[in-house]
């Protein structure tokens, strides 16, 4: 992958920089700007070398959202001069983007001399500004994209041992490939979050009204893997009460909210011995009273000597809220892209830069 440091002459050049400023917006204000800040090193590098930068991003799913709050926030916090950087419209407004239309990509290409991709978190999408635009211009990876590839690769490219993978969150069927791969690469795969309910159900436990993935999946081959560590107790919501109980004590009207005290202790012991920790997905339903274990374990991982690599939209939202972004070796800007990269070792937008 060529990166922007290899561009010979940037003076007066028009750079089309694909970023991912798809950030949460509430009442017309940016709620979390982790992804916006992550692009500053690349933008500052390009400007310093004399380039004019046009930022291309999508916002929201269907392109109807205005970029106005993002633009306002960007210039307020970056202190970048308005004559050096401009914004292209929300790129998903144009049907050619998601259709990955050649003529749309060609039209975009007329607006610049060089293409740079710094949108790791959107690089799993085969959209025009990600995979086709780079065919029409000299194209390079931005510094954030490069850092993502380098840091996340440490999970599958000669990882340090003991290697602990903590996996939580939901959507079990989307995480099975990840579990299978890291049962081979890691020494321990600790499963929490809603995924635990799926495992317990398959094992024949009562899980009450807990969230499960109704899609079909086949996990019989991993159930008895010795590297797979399941919590031994959970916190359930039982009417108005939250109760810590063993996994075989859950009743029909209860819902698993979080992993329990004993499980936190066990996980803490594994963390102590680990040299590499990879983590995706909250261990509990954090929006609804189940944030305790994730918060405690985040602090333990941050204070451990292990190299720590974390990613996932919800995981990072929690890290951001706790203002802990700088406490880990690497925090990925990606959600779906991070999961796909951890499984496949590359992404369409990365291949397009070859
Ligand atoms: P990430 O975005 O970090 O990859 P996911 O999107 O896979 O994580 O999962 C996050 C979601 O999982 C959150 O909405 C969280 O509430 C949910 N979740 C975690 N544990 C539970 C649980 N025990 N029951 C229901 N939902 C849960
Ligand atoms: C994300 O938020 O994960 C990326 O911006 C990709 O967004 P998308 O899921 O709408 O393609
Ligand atoms: Mg998520």
Coordinates of C-alpha atoms and ligand atoms in Angstrom, one line a residue:
X1 CA 0.0 0.0 0.0
X2 CA 1.4 3.4 -1.0
X3 CA 1.0 6.1 1.6
X4 CA 0.9 9.9 1.4
X5 CA 4.5 10.2 2.5
X6 CA 5.5 8.7 -0.8
X7 CA 3.9 11.4 -2.9
X8 CA 6.7 13.4 -4.5
X9 CA 5.2 16.8 -5.0
X10 CA 2.0 18.0 -3.4
X11 CA 2.5 21.7 -4.0
X12 CA -0.6 23.2 -5.6
X13 CA -2.1 19.7 -6.0
X14 CA -5.8 19.1 -5.6
X15 CA -6.2 16.1 -3.3
X16 CA -9.5 14.2 -3.0
X17 CA -9.5 12.9 0.5
X18 CA -12.1 10.2 1.3
X19 CA -12.7 10.4 5.0
X20 CA -15.4 8.8 7.2
X21 CA -17.2 11.6 9.1
X22 CA -20.3 9.4 9.5
X23 CA -20.6 10.5 13.1
X24 CA -23.6 10.5 15.5
X25 CA -25.5 13.8 15.3
X26 CA -28.1 14.9 17.9
X27 CA -30.1 18.1 17.7
X28 CA -27.9 19.4 15.0
X29 CA -24.7 18.8 16.9
X30 CA -21.9 16.3 16.5
X31 CA -22.1 14.0 19.5
X32 CA -18.8 12.1 19.1
X33 CA -15.9 13.4 17.0
X34 CA -13.4 10.5 17.4
X35 CA -13.5 9.8 13.6
X36 CA -13.2 13.5 12.7
X37 CA -10.1 14.0 14.9
X38 CA -8.5 10.8 13.5
X39 CA -8.2 12.5 10.1
X40 CA -6.3 15.6 11.3
X41 CA -2.8 14.1 10.9
X42 CA -3.5 13.3 7.3
X43 CA -5.1 16.7 6.5
X44 CA -2.4 18.6 8.2
X45 CA 0.3 16.7 6.4
X46 CA -1.3 17.4 3.0
X47 CA -1.8 21.1 3.7
X48 CA 1.7 21.6 5.0
X49 CA 3.0 20.2 1.8
X50 CA 1.0 22.8 -0.2
X51 CA -2.0 20.7 -1.3
X52 CA -5.6 21.8 -1.5
X53 CA -7.9 19.2 0.1
X54 CA -11.4 18.3 -0.8
X55 CA -13.0 16.1 1.8
X56 CA -15.4 13.5 0.6
X57 CA -17.6 11.7 3.2
X58 CA -21.0 10.1 3.6
X59 CA -23.3 10.8 6.5
X60 CA -26.2 8.5 7.5
X61 CA -27.5 5.6 5.4
X62 CA -29.3 7.2 2.5
X63 CA -27.6 10.5 1.8
X64 CA -30.5 12.8 2.9
X65 CA -28.6 14.2 5.9
X66 CA -26.9 17.6 5.6
X67 CA -23.2 17.8 6.3
X68 CA -23.7 21.2 7.9
X69 CA -23.2 20.1 11.6
X70 CA -20.1 18.1 10.6
X71 CA -18.6 21.0 8.6
X72 CA -19.2 23.5 11.4
X73 CA -17.7 21.1 14.0
X74 CA -14.7 20.3 11.8
X75 CA -13.7 24.0 11.3
X76 CA -14.4 24.8 15.0
X77 CA -12.1 22.1 16.4
X78 CA -9.4 21.7 13.7
X79 CA -8.4 25.4 13.3
X80 CA -7.7 24.5 9.7
X81 CA -8.1 27.5 7.4
X82 CA -11.1 27.5 5.2
X83 CA -9.1 28.3 2.0
X84 CA -7.2 25.1 2.3
X85 CA -10.0 22.6 2.8
X86 CA -13.4 22.2 1.3
X87 CA -16.2 19.7 1.6
X88 CA -17.9 17.8 -1.2
X89 CA -21.6 17.1 -0.6
X90 CA -22.7 14.0 1.3
X91 CA -21.5 11.5 -1.2
X92 CA -24.4 9.1 -0.6
X93 CA -26.7 11.8 -2.0
X94 CA -25.6 10.6 -5.5
X95 CA -27.0 7.2 -6.5
X96 CA -23.8 6.4 -8.3
X97 CA -21.9 6.2 -5.0
X98 CA -23.6 3.1 -3.6
X99 CA -24.2 1.6 -7.1
X100 CA -20.5 1.9 -7.6
X101 CA -21.1 3.6 -10.9
X102 CA -18.1 4.2 -13.2
X103 CA -19.3 7.5 -14.7
X104 CA -19.9 8.9 -11.2
X105 CA -16.4 7.9 -10.1
X106 CA -15.0 9.5 -13.3
X107 CA -16.8 12.7 -12.6
X108 CA -15.5 12.8 -9.1
X109 CA -12.0 12.2 -10.4
X110 CA -12.2 15.4 -12.5
X111 CA -12.2 17.4 -9.2
X112 CA -8.7 16.3 -8.1
X113 CA -5.2 15.4 -9.1
X114 CA -4.6 12.8 -6.4
X115 CA -6.8 10.4 -4.4
X116 CA -6.2 9.6 -0.8
X117 CA -8.2 7.1 1.3
X118 CA -8.3 7.8 5.0
X119 CA -11.7 6.2 5.6
X120 CA -10.8 2.9 7.1
X121 CA -14.2 2.5 8.7
X122 CA -16.0 2.8 5.3
X123 CA -13.4 0.7 3.3
X124 CA -15.5 -2.5 3.5
X125 CA -18.0 -0.8 1.2
X126 CA -17.7 -1.4 -2.6
X127 CA -18.8 2.1 -3.3
X128 CA -17.6 4.5 -6.0
X129 CA -15.6 6.8 -3.8
X130 CA -13.9 3.9 -2.1
X131 CA -13.1 1.3 -4.8
X132 CA -13.5 2.9 -8.2
X133 CA -12.4 6.5 -7.8
X134 CA -8.8 5.3 -7.0
X135 CA -8.7 3.6 -10.5
X136 CA -8.8 7.0 -12.2
X137 CA -6.2 8.9 -10.1
X138 CA -2.9 8.2 -8.5
X139 CA -4.0 6.9 -5.2
X140 CA -2.5 6.6 -1.7
X141 CA -3.4 5.6 1.9
X142 CA -3.8 8.3 4.5
X143 CA -2.1 8.1 7.8
X144 CA -5.1 6.8 9.8
X145 CA -5.8 4.1 7.2
X146 CA -2.2 3.1 7.4
X147 CA -2.3 3.0 11.2
X148 CA -5.4 0.9 11.3
X149 CA -3.9 -1.7 8.9
X150 CA -0.7 -1.8 10.9
X151 CA -2.2 -2.0 14.3
X152 CA -5.1 -4.4 13.6
X153 CA -2.7 -6.7 11.7
X154 CA -0.9 -7.3 14.9
X155 CA -3.9 -9.5 15.9
X156 CA -3.2 -12.0 13.1
X157 CA 0.3 -11.4 11.9
X158 CA 2.6 -13.1 14.4
X159 CA 0.6 -12.0 17.5
X160 CA 2.2 -11.8 20.9
X161 CA 1.3 -14.6 23.4
X162 CA -0.5 -15.1 25.7
X163 CA -3.2 -13.6 23.5
X164 CA -6.6 -12.9 24.9
X165 CA -9.6 -12.0 22.6
X166 CA -12.6 -10.5 24.4
X167 CA -15.7 -10.6 22.3
X168 CA -19.1 -9.1 23.3
X169 CA -21.9 -7.3 21.7
X170 CA -24.7 -8.7 19.6
X171 CA -25.5 -10.1 16.2
X172 CA -24.1 -13.6 16.9
X173 CA -24.2 -14.8 13.3
X174 CA -22.0 -11.9 12.1
X175 CA -19.4 -12.7 14.8
X176 CA -19.1 -16.5 14.3
X177 CA -16.3 -16.2 11.7
X178 CA -14.4 -14.0 14.1
X179 CA -14.8 -16.5 17.0
X180 CA -13.6 -19.4 14.7
X181 CA -10.6 -17.6 13.5
X182 CA -9.4 -16.3 16.9
X183 CA -10.0 -19.7 18.5
X184 CA -7.0 -20.7 16.3
X185 CA -4.9 -17.5 16.7
X186 CA -5.5 -16.6 20.3
X187 CA -4.9 -18.5 23.6
X188 CA -8.3 -17.5 25.1
X189 CA -11.5 -16.3 23.6
X190 CA -13.7 -14.8 26.3
X191 CA -17.4 -14.4 25.2
X192 CA -19.7 -11.9 26.9
X193 CA -22.5 -9.6 25.7
X194 CA -25.6 -10.9 24.0
X195 CA -23.4 -13.6 22.4
X196 CA -23.3 -15.4 25.7
X197 CA -27.1 -15.9 25.6
X198 CA -26.7 -17.6 22.2
X199 CA -24.1 -19.9 23.5
X200 CA -26.1 -20.8 26.7
X201 CA -29.2 -21.5 24.6
X202 CA -27.3 -23.9 22.4
X203 CA -25.9 -25.6 25.5
X204 CA -29.5 -26.1 26.7
X205 CA -29.6 -23.5 29.5
X206 CA -32.7 -21.5 30.3
X207 CA -32.0 -17.9 29.2
X208 CA -35.4 -16.3 29.9
X209 CA -36.2 -13.3 27.7
X210 CA -32.5 -12.6 26.8
X211 CA -31.7 -11.3 23.4
X212 CA -30.8 -14.1 20.9
X213 CA -29.9 -14.1 17.2
X214 CA -32.6 -16.0 15.4
X215 CA -30.5 -16.7 12.3
X216 CA -29.2 -20.1 11.7
X217 CA -25.7 -20.9 12.8
X218 CA -23.6 -23.9 13.4
X219 CA -21.4 -23.7 16.5
X220 CA -21.4 -27.3 17.7
X221 CA -17.7 -27.6 16.6
X222 CA -16.6 -24.7 18.8
X223 CA -18.6 -25.5 21.9
X224 CA -16.0 -27.8 23.4
X225 CA -13.0 -25.9 22.4
X226 CA -10.8 -25.4 25.6
X227 CA -9.8 -21.9 24.6
X228 CA -13.4 -20.7 24.7
X229 CA -14.2 -19.1 28.0
X230 CA -17.8 -18.5 28.9
X231 CA -18.8 -16.4 32.0
X232 CA -19.9 -18.5 35.0
X233 CA -22.4 -15.9 36.3
X234 CA -24.5 -13.1 35.0
X235 CA -26.5 -10.1 36.1
X236 CA -30.1 -10.5 35.1
X237 CA -33.0 -8.1 35.2
X238 CA -35.8 -9.7 37.1
X239 CA -38.8 -7.3 37.2
X240 CA -37.4 -4.1 38.7
X241 CA -34.4 -5.9 40.3
X242 CA -30.9 -6.6 39.1
X243 CA -29.7 -9.9 40.4
X244 CA -26.2 -11.6 40.2
X245 CA -26.7 -15.3 39.6
X246 CA -25.0 -18.4 38.2
X247 CA -25.7 -19.2 34.6
X248 CA -27.8 -22.2 35.4
X249 CA -30.1 -20.3 37.7
X250 CA -31.7 -18.0 35.1
X251 CA -35.5 -18.0 35.2
X252 CA -38.1 -17.7 32.4
X253 CA -39.1 -14.1 33.1
X254 CA -35.5 -12.8 33.4
X255 CA -33.2 -11.1 31.0
X256 CA -29.4 -11.3 30.9
X257 CA -28.0 -7.7 31.2
X258 CA -24.3 -8.2 31.9
X259 CA -21.7 -10.7 33.0
X260 CA -21.4 -11.3 36.8
X261 CA -18.9 -10.6 39.5
X262 CA -17.2 -14.0 39.5
X263 CA -16.8 -13.8 35.7
X264 CA -15.2 -10.3 36.0
X265 CA -12.7 -11.7 38.5
X266 CA -11.9 -14.6 36.3
X267 CA -11.4 -12.4 33.3
X268 CA -9.2 -10.1 35.4
X269 CA -6.9 -13.0 36.1
X270 CA -6.6 -13.8 32.4
X271 CA -5.9 -10.1 31.6
X272 CA -3.1 -10.1 34.1
X273 CA -1.3 -12.9 32.3
X274 CA -1.9 -11.6 28.7
X275 CA 0.6 -9.9 26.5
X276 CA -1.9 -9.0 23.8
X277 CA -5.6 -8.2 24.2
X278 CA -8.0 -7.7 21.3
X279 CA -11.5 -6.6 22.2
X280 CA -14.7 -6.1 20.3
X281 CA -18.2 -5.6 21.7
X282 CA -19.6 -4.5 25.1
X283 CA -19.9 -7.3 27.7
X284 CA -23.4 -6.1 28.6
X285 CA -26.4 -4.2 27.5
X286 CA -24.7 -0.9 28.4
X287 CA -27.5 1.4 27.4
X288 CA -29.8 -0.2 29.8
X289 CA -28.1 -0.8 33.2
X290 CA -25.5 -3.4 31.9
X291 CA -22.4 -1.2 31.6
X292 CA -20.6 -2.2 34.8
X293 CA -18.5 -5.1 33.7
X294 CA -17.4 -3.4 30.5
X295 CA -16.3 -0.3 32.4
X296 CA -14.4 -2.3 35.0
X297 CA -12.7 -4.5 32.4
X298 CA -11.9 -1.4 30.2
X299 CA -10.0 0.0 33.2
X300 CA -8.2 -3.2 33.9
X301 CA -7.1 -3.5 30.2
X302 CA -6.0 0.1 30.1
X303 CA -3.8 -0.4 33.2
X304 CA -2.4 -3.7 32.2
X305 CA 1.0 -4.1 30.6
X306 CA -0.5 -5.9 27.6
X307 CA -0.7 -4.4 24.1
X308 CA -4.4 -3.6 23.7
X309 CA -6.3 -3.2 20.4
X310 CA -10.0 -2.3 20.6
X311 CA -12.6 -1.7 18.0
X312 CA -16.4 -1.7 17.2
X313 CA -18.9 1.1 17.0
X314 CA -20.5 0.5 20.4
X315 CA -17.2 -0.4 22.1
X316 CA -15.6 2.8 21.0
X317 CA -18.7 4.8 21.9
X318 CA -18.2 3.6 25.5
X319 CA -14.5 4.3 25.4
X320 CA -15.2 7.8 24.1
X321 CA -17.8 8.5 26.8
X322 CA -15.2 7.4 29.5
X323 CA -12.6 9.6 27.8
X324 CA -10.2 6.7 27.6
X325 CA -9.3 6.9 23.9
X326 CA -5.6 7.4 24.6
X327 CA -5.3 4.7 27.3
X328 CA -5.0 1.8 24.9
X329 CA -2.3 0.8 22.3
X330 CA -4.8 1.3 19.5
X331 CA -8.5 2.1 19.2
X332 CA -10.0 1.5 15.8
X333 CA -12.3 4.0 14.1
X334 CA -14.2 1.1 12.4
X335 CA -17.3 -0.9 13.2
X336 CA -18.2 -3.4 10.5
X337 CA -14.9 -2.6 8.7
X338 CA -12.8 -3.6 11.7
X339 CA -14.6 -7.0 12.1
X340 CA -14.2 -7.7 8.4
X341 CA -10.5 -6.7 8.4
X342 CA -9.9 -8.9 11.5
X343 CA -11.4 -11.9 9.6
X344 CA -10.1 -11.3 6.1
X345 CA -6.9 -9.3 6.6
X346 CA -7.9 -6.8 4.0
X347 CA -10.9 -4.7 2.7
X348 CA -12.1 -3.7 -0.8
X349 CA -11.0 -0.1 -0.2
X350 CA -7.5 -1.3 0.7
X351 CA -7.2 -3.6 -2.3
X352 CA -8.2 -0.8 -4.5
X353 CA -5.1 1.1 -3.6
X354 CA -2.7 -1.5 -5.0
Ligands
LIG1 P1 -19.7 -3.2 18.4 O1 -20.5 -2.0 17.8 O2 -18.8 -2.7 19.5 O3 -19.1 -4.1 17.4 P2 -22.1 -4.7 18.6 O4 -22.8 -3.8 17.7 O5 -21.8 -6.1 18.2 O6 -20.8 -4.1 19.2 O7 -23.0 -4.9 19.9 C1 -23.4 -3.8 20.7 C2 -24.8 -4.0 21.2 O8 -24.8 -5.3 22.0 C3 -25.2 -3.0 22.1 O9 -26.4 -2.4 21.6 C4 -25.4 -3.7 23.5 O10 -26.5 -3.2 24.2 C5 -25.7 -5.1 23.0 N1 -25.6 -6.0 24.1 C6 -24.5 -6.4 24.8 N2 -24.8 -7.3 25.7 C7 -26.1 -7.5 25.7 C8 -27.0 -8.3 26.4 N3 -26.6 -9.1 27.4 N4 -28.3 -8.3 26.0 C9 -28.7 -7.5 25.0 N5 -27.9 -6.7 24.3 C10 -26.6 -6.7 24.6
LIG2 C1 -19.8 3.1 9.8 O1 -20.4 4.0 10.4 O2 -19.6 2.0 10.2 C2 -19.3 3.5 8.4 O3 -19.4 4.9 8.2 C3 -20.0 2.8 7.4 O4 -21.3 3.2 7.3 P1 -22.4 2.3 6.6 O5 -22.6 1.1 7.5 O6 -23.6 3.2 6.5 O7 -21.9 1.9 5.3
LIG3 MG1 -22.5 -1.9 17.0

